Structures are given as C-alpha cells and as structure tokens.
Short mmCIF file of C-alpha atoms in Angstrom, two decimals:
data_model
loop_
_atom_site.label_atom_id
_atom_site.label_comp_id
_atom_site.label_asym_id
_atom_site.label_seq_id
_atom_site.Cartn_x
_atom_site.Cartn_y
_atom_site.Cartn_z
CA VAL A 1 97.06 87.94 240.30
CA THR A 2 99.23 88.06 236.95
CA MET A 3 100.19 91.09 235.18
CA HIS A 4 102.32 91.66 232.20
CA ASP A 5 104.73 94.03 234.01
CA MET A 6 105.13 91.42 236.69
CA GLN A 7 107.01 89.23 234.30
CA ILE A 8 110.51 89.42 234.04
CA SER A 9 111.64 89.74 230.31
CA ALA A 10 114.90 87.79 230.38
CA GLN A 11 115.88 86.37 227.08
CA ARG A 12 116.37 82.62 227.89
CA PRO A 13 114.18 80.26 226.39
CA ALA A 14 111.86 77.73 227.67
CA VAL A 15 113.09 74.54 229.64
CA ASN A 16 111.64 71.66 228.14
CA SER A 17 109.65 69.99 230.54
CA ILE A 18 109.99 66.69 231.98
CA ALA A 19 106.39 66.01 233.74
CA SER A 20 103.59 65.50 231.69
CA SER A 21 101.16 68.30 231.37
CA THR A 22 98.16 66.54 232.71
CA SER A 23 99.99 64.23 235.37
CA PRO A 24 102.55 65.93 237.59
CA LEU A 25 105.07 63.76 238.75
CA SER A 26 106.72 63.51 242.45
CA ARG A 27 110.31 64.03 242.84
CA ASP A 28 110.79 60.30 243.37
CA ASP A 29 109.51 60.08 239.79
CA ILE A 30 111.86 62.23 238.16
CA ALA A 31 115.40 60.41 239.01
CA PRO A 32 114.49 57.45 236.71
CA ILE A 33 112.98 59.60 233.92
CA THR A 34 116.33 61.88 234.26
CA THR A 35 118.45 58.86 233.84
CA GLN A 36 116.49 57.76 230.89
CA THR A 37 116.70 61.28 229.35
CA ASN A 38 120.34 60.99 229.29
CA GLN A 39 120.32 57.68 227.75
CA ILE A 40 117.91 59.13 225.05
CA MET A 41 120.57 61.95 224.55
CA THR A 42 123.46 59.64 224.22
CA ALA A 43 121.86 57.34 221.94
CA ASN A 44 120.48 60.60 219.74
CA ASP A 45 124.46 61.85 219.94
CA GLU A 46 125.36 58.24 218.55
CA ASN A 47 122.87 58.52 215.92
CA GLU A 48 124.08 61.68 214.76
CA SER A 49 127.72 60.44 214.34
CA VAL A 50 126.34 57.63 212.17
CA ARG A 51 124.45 60.09 210.01
CA LEU A 52 127.67 62.51 209.74
CA GLU A 53 129.62 59.20 208.83
CA GLN A 54 126.85 58.39 206.15
CA LEU A 55 127.05 61.77 204.66
CA LYS A 56 130.59 62.00 204.31
CA LYS A 57 130.61 58.88 202.33
CA GLU A 58 127.84 60.03 200.23
CA ILE A 59 129.72 63.01 199.75
CA ASP A 60 132.92 61.16 198.67
CA SER A 61 131.05 58.96 196.42
CA MET A 62 129.24 61.96 194.83
CA GLU A 63 132.51 64.07 194.20
CA GLY A 64 134.07 60.99 192.42
CA LYS A 65 130.87 60.88 190.16
CA ILE A 66 131.34 64.31 189.22
CA SER A 67 134.86 64.21 188.40
CA SER A 68 133.96 61.44 186.05
CA PHE A 69 132.22 63.64 183.65
CA GLY A 70 135.67 64.85 182.40
CA ARG A 71 135.63 67.86 180.30
CA VAL A 72 131.97 69.27 179.48
CA ARG A 73 131.66 70.03 175.75
CA THR A 74 128.09 70.65 175.25
CA ARG A 75 125.18 72.70 177.04
CA ASP A 76 123.46 69.35 177.99
CA ASP A 77 126.33 67.87 179.31
CA GLN A 78 126.92 70.99 181.58
CA MET A 79 123.13 70.94 182.56
CA ARG A 80 123.55 67.04 183.74
CA LYS A 81 126.53 67.93 185.70
CA ALA A 82 124.96 70.65 187.28
CA GLU A 83 122.20 68.31 188.72
CA GLN A 84 124.80 66.22 190.35
CA GLN A 85 126.46 69.30 191.62
CA HIS A 86 123.33 70.30 192.91
CA LEU A 87 122.80 67.13 194.82
CA LEU A 88 126.31 67.37 195.98
CA ALA A 89 125.77 70.75 197.50
CA ASP A 90 122.41 69.46 199.08
CA LYS A 91 124.57 66.94 200.96
CA VAL A 92 127.58 69.12 201.70
CA GLU A 93 125.20 71.78 203.16
CA LYS A 94 123.49 69.07 205.68
CA TYR A 95 126.82 67.94 206.53
CA GLU A 96 127.94 71.29 207.63
CA LEU A 97 124.98 72.53 209.20
CA LEU A 98 125.10 69.10 211.30
CA LEU A 99 128.63 69.86 212.15
CA GLU A 100 127.68 73.75 213.32
CA THR A 101 124.48 72.08 215.27
CA ASP A 102 127.35 70.05 216.96
CA ARG A 103 129.60 73.06 217.54
CA VAL A 104 126.41 75.13 219.07
CA ALA A 105 125.73 72.44 221.34
CA SER A 106 128.98 72.19 222.81
CA VAL A 107 129.57 75.74 223.40
CA VAL A 108 125.89 75.87 225.15
CA ARG A 109 127.45 72.72 227.54
CA GLU A 110 130.72 74.66 228.25
CA HIS A 111 129.04 77.71 229.40
CA ASP A 112 126.11 76.05 231.43
CA GLU A 113 128.98 74.07 233.14
CA LEU A 114 131.12 77.10 233.76
CA TYR A 115 127.66 79.40 234.74
CA PRO A 116 125.00 76.74 235.98
CA PRO A 117 121.56 78.39 235.02
CA GLN A 118 119.46 79.45 238.30
CA THR A 119 116.87 76.99 238.67
CA GLU A 120 114.30 76.13 240.97
CA ASP A 121 111.56 73.53 240.87
CA CYS A 122 108.07 75.01 239.96
CA PRO A 123 105.75 74.36 243.16
CA ILE A 124 103.03 73.01 241.11
CA CYS A 125 104.39 70.54 238.63
CA LEU A 126 107.73 70.30 239.94
CA ASP A 127 109.23 70.83 236.73
CA PRO A 128 112.63 72.60 236.81
CA MET A 129 112.59 76.48 235.96
CA LYS A 130 114.96 78.98 235.24
CA ILE A 131 114.44 81.91 237.53
CA THR A 132 115.61 84.19 234.81
CA ASP A 133 112.97 82.47 232.16
CA THR A 134 110.44 84.16 230.47
CA MET A 135 108.14 80.99 231.09
CA VAL A 136 108.11 81.96 234.71
CA LYS A 137 105.03 83.47 236.11
CA HIS A 138 105.44 85.98 238.98
CA PHE A 139 102.44 86.76 241.57
CA ALA A 140 102.37 90.12 243.27
CA CYS A 141 100.24 88.88 246.21
CA CYS A 142 102.96 86.61 247.51
CA GLY A 143 106.01 87.49 245.23
CA ASN A 144 106.14 83.61 244.48
CA SER A 145 106.45 82.08 240.85
CA PHE A 146 105.59 79.00 238.86
CA CYS A 147 106.23 77.94 235.08
CA ARG A 148 104.14 79.35 232.40
CA LYS A 149 102.65 75.91 231.71
CA CYS A 150 101.11 75.61 234.98
CA ASP A 151 99.81 79.30 234.43
CA GLU A 152 97.95 78.32 231.29
CA GLN A 153 96.30 75.24 232.72
CA ASN A 154 94.96 77.64 235.13
CA TYR A 155 93.80 80.15 232.66
CA GLU A 156 91.98 77.56 230.69
CA HIS A 157 89.81 76.39 233.81
CA GLY A 158 89.35 80.17 234.91
CA TYR A 159 91.23 79.65 238.13
CA PHE A 160 92.15 83.36 238.63
CA LYS A 161 89.86 84.20 241.71
CA LEU A 162 92.48 83.05 244.00
CA CYS A 163 96.10 82.92 244.02
CA PRO A 164 97.07 79.35 243.47
CA LEU A 165 100.17 79.41 245.76
CA CYS A 166 98.64 81.87 248.78
CA ARG A 167 95.17 81.70 248.05
CA ALA A 168 95.02 85.39 248.34
CA PRO A 169 92.22 86.83 246.58
CA ALA A 170 92.79 88.53 243.24
CA ALA A 171 93.71 91.95 243.34
CA LYS A 172 91.48 94.20 241.25
CA GLY A 173 92.64 97.94 239.78
CA GLU A 174 95.90 99.10 238.70
CA GLU A 175 96.32 100.96 241.94
CA ARG A 176 96.26 97.78 244.10
CA GLN A 177 98.31 95.69 241.91
CA THR A 178 101.09 98.44 241.78
CA LYS A 179 101.11 98.74 245.57
CA LEU A 180 101.56 95.07 245.89
CA VAL A 181 104.57 95.25 243.41
CA LYS A 182 105.77 98.03 245.61
CA GLU A 183 105.48 95.85 248.89
CA ARG A 184 107.41 92.77 247.06
CA ALA A 185 110.06 94.94 246.13
CA GLU A 186 110.25 96.00 249.77
CA ASP A 187 110.36 92.48 250.88
CA GLY A 188 113.42 91.98 248.42
CA ARG A 189 111.97 90.32 245.36
CA ALA A 190 114.52 91.05 242.53
CA TRP A 191 111.60 91.23 239.88
CA ALA A 192 109.59 93.56 241.51
CA GLN A 193 112.31 95.71 242.34
CA TYR A 194 113.20 96.05 238.74
CA ASN A 195 109.52 96.66 237.76
CA LEU A 196 109.53 99.10 240.63
CA GLY A 197 112.62 100.90 238.71
CA SER A 198 110.93 100.81 235.90
CA TYR A 199 108.07 102.86 236.91
CA PHE A 200 110.17 105.42 238.37
CA PHE A 201 112.38 105.59 235.61
CA GLU A 202 109.44 106.30 232.98
CA GLY A 203 106.95 107.66 235.56
CA LEU A 204 104.51 104.96 234.92
CA LYS A 205 101.57 103.58 237.04
CA GLY A 206 100.96 106.73 238.84
CA PHE A 207 104.57 106.80 240.03
CA PRO A 208 106.61 110.14 239.55
CA LEU A 209 109.42 110.12 237.23
CA ASP A 210 112.60 109.94 239.83
CA ILE A 211 115.65 108.88 238.11
CA ASN A 212 117.60 108.54 241.15
CA LYS A 213 114.77 106.39 242.87
CA ALA A 214 114.81 104.25 239.77
CA LEU A 215 118.78 103.74 239.79
CA GLY A 216 118.48 102.75 243.58
CA TRP A 217 115.84 99.94 242.52
CA TYR A 218 117.59 98.89 239.50
CA LYS A 219 120.78 98.49 241.67
CA LEU A 220 119.11 96.62 244.51
CA ALA A 221 117.88 94.09 241.74
CA ALA A 222 121.32 93.79 240.06
CA GLU A 223 122.73 93.06 243.72
CA GLN A 224 120.73 90.06 243.41
CA HIS A 225 121.99 89.36 239.90
CA PHE A 226 118.41 89.93 237.91
CA PRO A 227 119.48 89.78 234.68
CA ASP A 228 117.28 92.62 233.47
CA ALA A 229 118.25 94.83 235.67
CA LEU A 230 121.82 94.38 235.00
CA TYR A 231 121.24 94.65 231.27
CA THR A 232 119.19 97.93 231.81
CA LEU A 233 122.30 99.29 233.92
CA ALA A 234 124.80 98.15 231.44
CA THR A 235 122.87 99.95 228.82
CA LEU A 236 122.80 103.27 230.89
CA TYR A 237 126.72 103.34 231.34
CA SER A 238 127.25 102.46 227.78
CA GLN A 239 125.06 105.30 226.55
CA GLY A 240 125.80 107.51 229.39
CA ARG A 241 122.10 108.20 230.04
CA VAL A 242 121.59 109.76 233.57
CA VAL A 243 124.92 108.31 234.59
CA LYS A 244 128.81 109.03 233.75
CA GLN A 245 129.37 107.01 230.61
CA SER A 246 131.60 104.00 231.17
CA HIS A 247 132.38 101.32 228.71
CA SER A 248 134.14 99.22 231.31
CA LYS A 249 131.33 99.39 233.65
CA ALA A 250 128.93 98.68 230.74
CA PHE A 251 130.86 95.50 229.75
CA SER A 252 131.03 94.18 233.18
CA LEU A 253 127.40 94.25 234.02
CA PHE A 254 126.48 93.19 230.14
CA LYS A 255 128.78 90.08 230.90
CA GLU A 256 127.16 89.28 234.19
CA ALA A 257 123.59 89.18 232.87
CA ALA A 258 125.11 87.51 229.63
CA ASP A 259 126.52 84.84 231.97
CA LEU A 260 123.07 84.44 233.63
CA GLY A 261 121.47 83.66 230.14
CA CYS A 262 120.38 86.99 229.03
CA ALA A 263 120.44 86.61 225.15
CA VAL A 264 120.51 90.49 224.53
CA SER A 265 123.33 90.73 226.72
CA GLN A 266 125.35 87.95 225.20
CA THR A 267 124.76 90.06 221.95
CA ASN A 268 126.13 93.11 223.40
CA VAL A 269 129.17 91.04 224.87
CA GLY A 270 129.84 89.86 221.62
CA ASN A 271 130.02 93.06 219.90
CA MET A 272 131.83 94.69 222.33
CA TYR A 273 134.74 92.22 222.16
CA VAL A 274 134.56 92.79 218.27
CA ASP A 275 134.66 96.46 218.93
CA GLY A 276 137.43 96.55 221.63
CA GLN A 277 134.73 98.80 223.41
CA GLY A 278 135.11 98.08 227.31
CA VAL A 279 137.65 95.41 226.74
CA GLY A 280 140.23 94.16 224.40
CA VAL A 281 139.54 93.15 220.97
CA ASP A 282 139.10 89.19 220.99
CA LYS A 283 137.14 87.62 218.15
CA SER A 284 137.35 84.16 219.75
CA MET A 285 135.04 85.33 222.63
CA ALA A 286 133.02 87.41 220.51
CA ALA A 287 132.31 84.36 218.54
CA TYR A 288 131.86 82.33 222.01
CA TYR A 289 129.03 85.06 222.83
CA HIS A 290 127.43 85.42 219.64
CA THR A 291 126.67 81.60 219.75
CA LEU A 292 125.26 81.62 222.96
CA ALA A 293 122.87 84.57 221.69
CA TYR A 294 121.89 82.75 218.37
CA SER A 295 121.33 79.45 220.21
CA GLN A 296 118.40 80.97 222.07
CA ASN A 297 116.57 83.21 219.79
CA LYS A 298 118.37 83.35 216.52
CA CYS A 299 119.59 86.99 217.08
CA ARG A 300 119.99 88.79 213.91
CA ASN A 301 123.13 90.76 214.99
CA ALA A 302 124.68 87.52 216.56
CA GLY A 303 123.81 85.74 213.22
CA TYR A 304 125.34 88.82 211.06
CA HIS A 305 128.58 88.60 213.10
CA LEU A 306 128.74 84.82 212.89
CA GLY A 307 128.48 84.71 209.18
CA CYS A 308 131.22 87.25 208.64
CA PHE A 309 133.24 85.02 211.16
CA PHE A 310 132.51 81.83 208.83
CA ILE A 311 133.38 84.19 205.54
CA THR A 312 136.73 84.96 206.78
CA GLY A 313 137.78 81.99 208.96
CA ASP A 314 140.25 83.97 211.01
CA VAL A 315 138.92 83.12 214.42
CA ARG A 316 139.97 80.60 216.47
CA GLY A 317 137.66 77.50 216.37
CA LEU A 318 135.87 78.54 213.46
CA ARG A 319 137.47 77.50 210.01
CA GLN A 320 135.95 78.97 206.70
CA SER A 321 132.76 77.86 205.32
CA LEU A 322 130.73 79.82 203.19
CA VAL A 323 127.70 77.26 203.71
CA ARG A 324 127.85 78.40 207.29
CA ALA A 325 128.18 81.81 206.50
CA LYS A 326 125.35 81.72 204.08
CA TYR A 327 123.18 80.03 206.55
CA TYR A 328 123.75 82.76 209.39
CA LEU A 329 123.70 85.60 207.17
CA GLU A 330 120.41 84.54 205.48
CA CYS A 331 119.06 84.16 208.97
CA ALA A 332 120.02 87.68 210.08
CA ALA A 333 118.93 89.24 206.49
CA LYS A 334 115.36 87.81 206.66
CA GLN A 335 114.93 89.34 209.85
CA GLY A 336 115.89 92.77 208.32
CA CYS A 337 119.70 93.13 209.49
CA GLY A 338 120.88 95.74 206.47
CA SER A 339 124.48 95.20 207.25
CA ALA A 340 123.93 91.60 206.32
CA TYR A 341 122.37 92.24 202.68
CA SER A 342 125.77 93.11 201.16
CA PHE A 343 127.68 90.26 202.53
CA LEU A 344 125.03 87.71 201.86
CA SER A 345 125.06 88.76 197.98
CA THR A 346 128.92 88.47 197.72
CA THR A 347 128.70 85.24 199.62
CA LEU A 348 126.32 83.57 197.49
CA MET A 349 128.22 84.18 194.59
CA SER A 350 131.40 82.87 195.70
CA LEU A 351 129.27 79.69 196.92
CA TYR A 352 127.75 79.29 193.56
CA GLN A 353 130.73 79.66 191.77
CA GLY A 354 132.77 76.98 193.73
CA GLN A 355 129.48 74.59 193.27
CA TYR A 356 129.12 74.90 189.80
CA ASP A 357 132.57 75.34 188.58
CA GLY A 358 132.72 79.17 187.89
CA HIS A 359 129.21 79.00 186.33
CA PRO A 360 126.66 80.60 189.03
CA ASN A 361 124.05 81.57 186.30
CA LEU A 362 123.21 78.05 184.95
CA PRO A 363 119.31 77.81 184.48
CA GLY A 364 117.51 76.06 187.50
CA HIS A 365 120.81 76.59 189.36
CA SER A 366 121.35 80.23 189.24
CA CYS A 367 121.91 82.62 192.29
CA LEU A 368 122.05 85.82 190.17
CA PRO A 369 118.27 86.57 191.23
CA GLN A 370 119.08 86.19 194.94
CA VAL A 371 122.54 88.11 194.57
CA PHE A 372 120.77 91.00 192.91
CA TYR A 373 117.76 90.99 195.48
CA TRP A 374 120.17 91.44 198.36
CA MET A 375 122.39 93.46 196.68
CA ARG A 376 119.70 95.87 195.77
CA LYS A 377 118.38 95.78 199.33
CA ALA A 378 121.91 96.67 200.50
CA VAL A 379 121.92 99.85 198.38
CA LEU A 380 118.64 101.10 199.45
CA GLU A 381 119.87 100.87 203.14
CA ASN A 382 122.15 103.76 202.57
CA ASP A 383 124.67 102.68 205.15
CA ALA A 384 128.35 102.23 205.15
CA ASN A 385 127.90 99.10 202.69
CA ALA A 386 125.63 100.81 200.47
CA ILE A 387 128.51 102.44 198.39
CA THR A 388 130.31 99.44 197.75
CA ALA A 389 127.25 97.57 197.09
CA LYS A 390 126.28 100.17 194.55
CA GLU A 391 129.27 99.89 192.64
CA ASN A 392 129.13 96.01 192.72
CA LEU A 393 125.70 96.17 191.46
CA LYS A 394 126.49 98.44 188.67
CA GLU A 395 129.22 96.29 187.41
CA MET A 396 126.97 93.13 187.54
CA GLU A 397 124.09 94.91 185.70
CA ASN A 398 126.82 95.78 183.15
CA ASP A 399 128.33 92.17 182.93
CA GLU A 400 124.88 90.61 182.53
CA HIS A 401 123.51 93.10 180.35
CA ALA A 402 126.15 92.43 177.86
CA TYR A 403 124.79 89.33 176.27
CA CYS A 404 121.75 87.24 175.99
CA ALA A 405 121.39 84.79 178.71
CA ILE A 406 120.58 82.06 176.44
CA CYS A 407 121.90 82.29 172.95
CA LEU A 408 124.78 84.59 174.46
CA LYS A 409 124.28 87.04 171.79
CA ASP A 410 126.59 90.22 172.19
CA ALA A 411 124.22 93.07 173.04
CA ARG A 412 126.36 95.52 170.82
CA SER A 413 125.75 93.54 167.71
CA HIS A 414 121.89 93.37 168.53
CA PRO A 415 119.88 95.78 166.45
CA GLU A 416 117.50 96.55 169.69
CA LYS A 417 118.36 97.13 173.36
CA LEU A 418 118.37 93.56 175.33
CA LYS A 419 115.28 93.28 177.48
CA ARG A 420 115.72 91.86 180.91
CA CYS A 421 112.96 89.80 183.12
CA THR A 422 110.50 92.23 184.57
CA ARG A 423 110.21 90.04 187.66
CA CYS A 424 113.64 89.37 188.91
CA LYS A 425 115.34 91.99 186.77
CA SER A 426 118.64 89.78 186.69
CA GLU A 427 118.74 88.27 183.07
CA TRP A 428 118.70 89.62 180.01
CA TYR A 429 117.15 88.45 176.43
CA CYS A 430 117.62 89.24 172.74
CA GLY A 431 113.94 87.91 172.33
CA ARG A 432 110.88 86.39 173.62
CA ASP A 433 111.67 82.95 172.10
CA CYS A 434 115.38 82.81 174.43
CA GLN A 435 113.28 84.20 177.31
CA ARG A 436 110.74 81.41 177.05
CA LYS A 437 113.48 78.96 176.44
CA HIS A 438 115.43 79.72 179.57
CA TRP A 439 112.08 79.98 181.73
CA GLN A 440 111.58 76.30 180.68
CA MET A 441 115.19 75.36 180.92
CA GLY A 442 114.84 76.36 184.84
CA HIS A 443 114.70 79.84 185.31
CA LYS A 444 111.07 79.86 186.51
CA PHE A 445 112.93 77.97 189.73
CA ASP A 446 115.29 80.74 189.89
CA CYS A 447 113.31 83.93 189.48
CA ILE A 448 112.10 85.76 192.24
CA GLU A 449 110.38 89.21 192.90
CA GLN A 450 112.99 91.99 193.39
CA ALA A 451 112.77 94.57 196.17
CA ALA A 452 110.86 97.88 195.34
#
C-alpha cells in the first residue's frame, strides 16, 4: 500500500546504490565492496589533483603565449589574440570550477562528519538508505519502509497485491488508507504523525480542520527529529501563522532540520545568517549552509547568494572569483531567480572586460547580447534592483547606439538613425553591409533572442 501522501518530502538526494539492482548483496558482500569504493574515491582524488596541475601548467603556458602578442595594432591581430584569450578563458573556467567542486565536497564531508546522516539498511536489497530521503517508500499497513529502487522493481512486476514487508493485503479506498496512516501515527511513526498533522492543518482526507491537533502531531514528529515536521513548525514560527512569531525559535528548528539534511531548511538557515534574523549576521556560516543546499538540488536561492559572495570575495573561505560568481548566478537566473538577473549582467560585463583587455564586444566573443538579455529581464522584475538595472540599461544602450559596431561610424555624423540587430537588440549598424560583415565575423555566435 503506497500513497503519495505517505512519502516523506525531505530534500536529501538519492544515495548511490552499492548493490546491483538485479542481484541483491548480503551483508558479508558489502564490506569488501566498501573498501573497493574507498580505493576508487582515493584514486579519483589523485586523478583530480593531476588534472588540476595539468590545467595550471596549460594556463601558465597560454598566458605566456598571449603576452607575446605585444601591442595589437590591427583588427586582425586583435581577433587572433581574442581566439587565444577565449581558449584561456575556457581553461581558467574549468580550473576554477574543479576547485569549486573540491570546496563543495569538502563542506559536505565536514557536515556529514559533524552530523552523520540517519541511515538504515533497506530490508530487501540491504542498500543503505537515509530515513530522511525522498527515495524512501513508506507502507501504511505496517509502517515499515524500503528504498525507491526496490519499490520500482516491485511496480514493474505488479507486486502490489500484498505488502512486500508484512504481506498484508493492499488497502483499497482513501478511507481505509487514511485510517492506516492514523494507526501508524498513534504507533509513533514520525512520517505518519507528520502526514496526519498535515491532514488536520488543511482539513484533508476527511479530517476536520483543527489547528491545535495539527500542531500536536507536528510537534510529536519533530520530537523524533523528522525534518519535514521541523521545517513546517519553523515556517509557522517565522511567519507568525497560528503561533506567536519567533525568529529565534524558527532559526533553531530550521537549523535542526538543516543539519538532518533538509535542503530547503539549509537555504533558510543561510538566509537568516545573511539577514541576522533570529541569529547574528555571519556570512561565513551563510555560505556554509547555502553550499550544502546547493550541493543537493542546485537551489536557486542558494546559488544567488553564493554568486554574490564570490563577486565581493568578502566572506572568509571564499576568495573573489567572477568565474564562480557567473556559474552560480547563471544557475539561479535560469531557474527564475529575479534577484540574480542584474548581478549576472554586471558580472558578465566585468568578466569579459578582464578576459579581453577591456573589449567585451569583440565579434564572436561578445557578452553584450547576454548582458542586455539579463538586464532587460531585471527591469521587467520591477523589484528593488529594477531601478538600478533600468539606469544601467539606458546608459549601455546610449553608449552602444553612439557608433556602428563594425566601422565605428559616429551616429551623430550619420544622416540616418543607426539600425540595431532585431534579434538581440544589442548591436547597432550604419547599414546592411556592416551588419552582414559583423554577422560573418562572429556575431552569429553571440546573438540571442531577447526577452519580450
């Protein structure tokens, strides 16, 4: 008997399975495989170190080659140098992101040592499974659980007439299923207590709306350190819904859930450290918890904050890196984080200016279409950053509109108004010939469709 409302919704990702999906292992088989896995991990670490050293040597070599260009006198020389700068930028990005991968892995390892994940063996395949994991399946008949992989195998073979753990007949109908959930809650199963609290809180599954009973069941589940219950209570205290608002209580509950592996709670803890809400301002701890959250599900809020931290480099343990800032802000922006749009546009401009000797608009290597794209999206957000984004956008459009992108003809000396690219709306031309030439030189690689 498996139902969606019987599954916990903690944010921890799936645990990599050791056992084969077709041939479950015994406990005696696991020890040598664990040793082999550790050896493989050590070998991977050594390979990564070698890769980092190799990349560093390649970067040093390319920097020397670029410096040999000397003073650039012609457009052709500038484009040849830009090709080398582009290759260097790719190497630097790979190097920086490898270092960032190491940093994230180190934070996760440190956290798992301080707060070991609550795990138990799947009773069917003996794979370890985190009890706060979305990959765990609960059964209302007996209250027991097994991993999602085994559940999928059962589903493929149609083994749902009997519970695979207690062999009880499958319950039919919502009334019977919710009755079983209530029985499991009364038996002390934390996941069932949380679900029953949700039924009372929302008035679902035939249960009356009863806030006091809902809070009672939530608290019982929270006393057993069930992350979803901790998160829900923390949210209520943070918002002051049905309970007296208390940011300190909210922080305490969010942190407990975060340390148990709840990604959304890790994000909230990071936010509260940034804002000093319920706890003192501590950007280092904010970066720590945002890193944990991002490592699980690439949370956009966590990515936004990490991107901002890497722009300034004023957080202990995080040096300034526009490459890493771009990576995190891009991920946040592509997930719809409006706050990231403006920061991403300015980061791209600063990054390309540094990579191409102050020329971020070279054909084939121009960031202008991307910068305009994200800046226009920032204006459309109509939030606190929109006013600044609107001013920056107007200033950039005036600067780019002042001359032709190819022949650099001054717009004031041209008898007709310069025409801009209808697709990216970030380059202006004195005529069709210049537009064609610019397209062939590389604008066709830079041009992107702008936001409406």
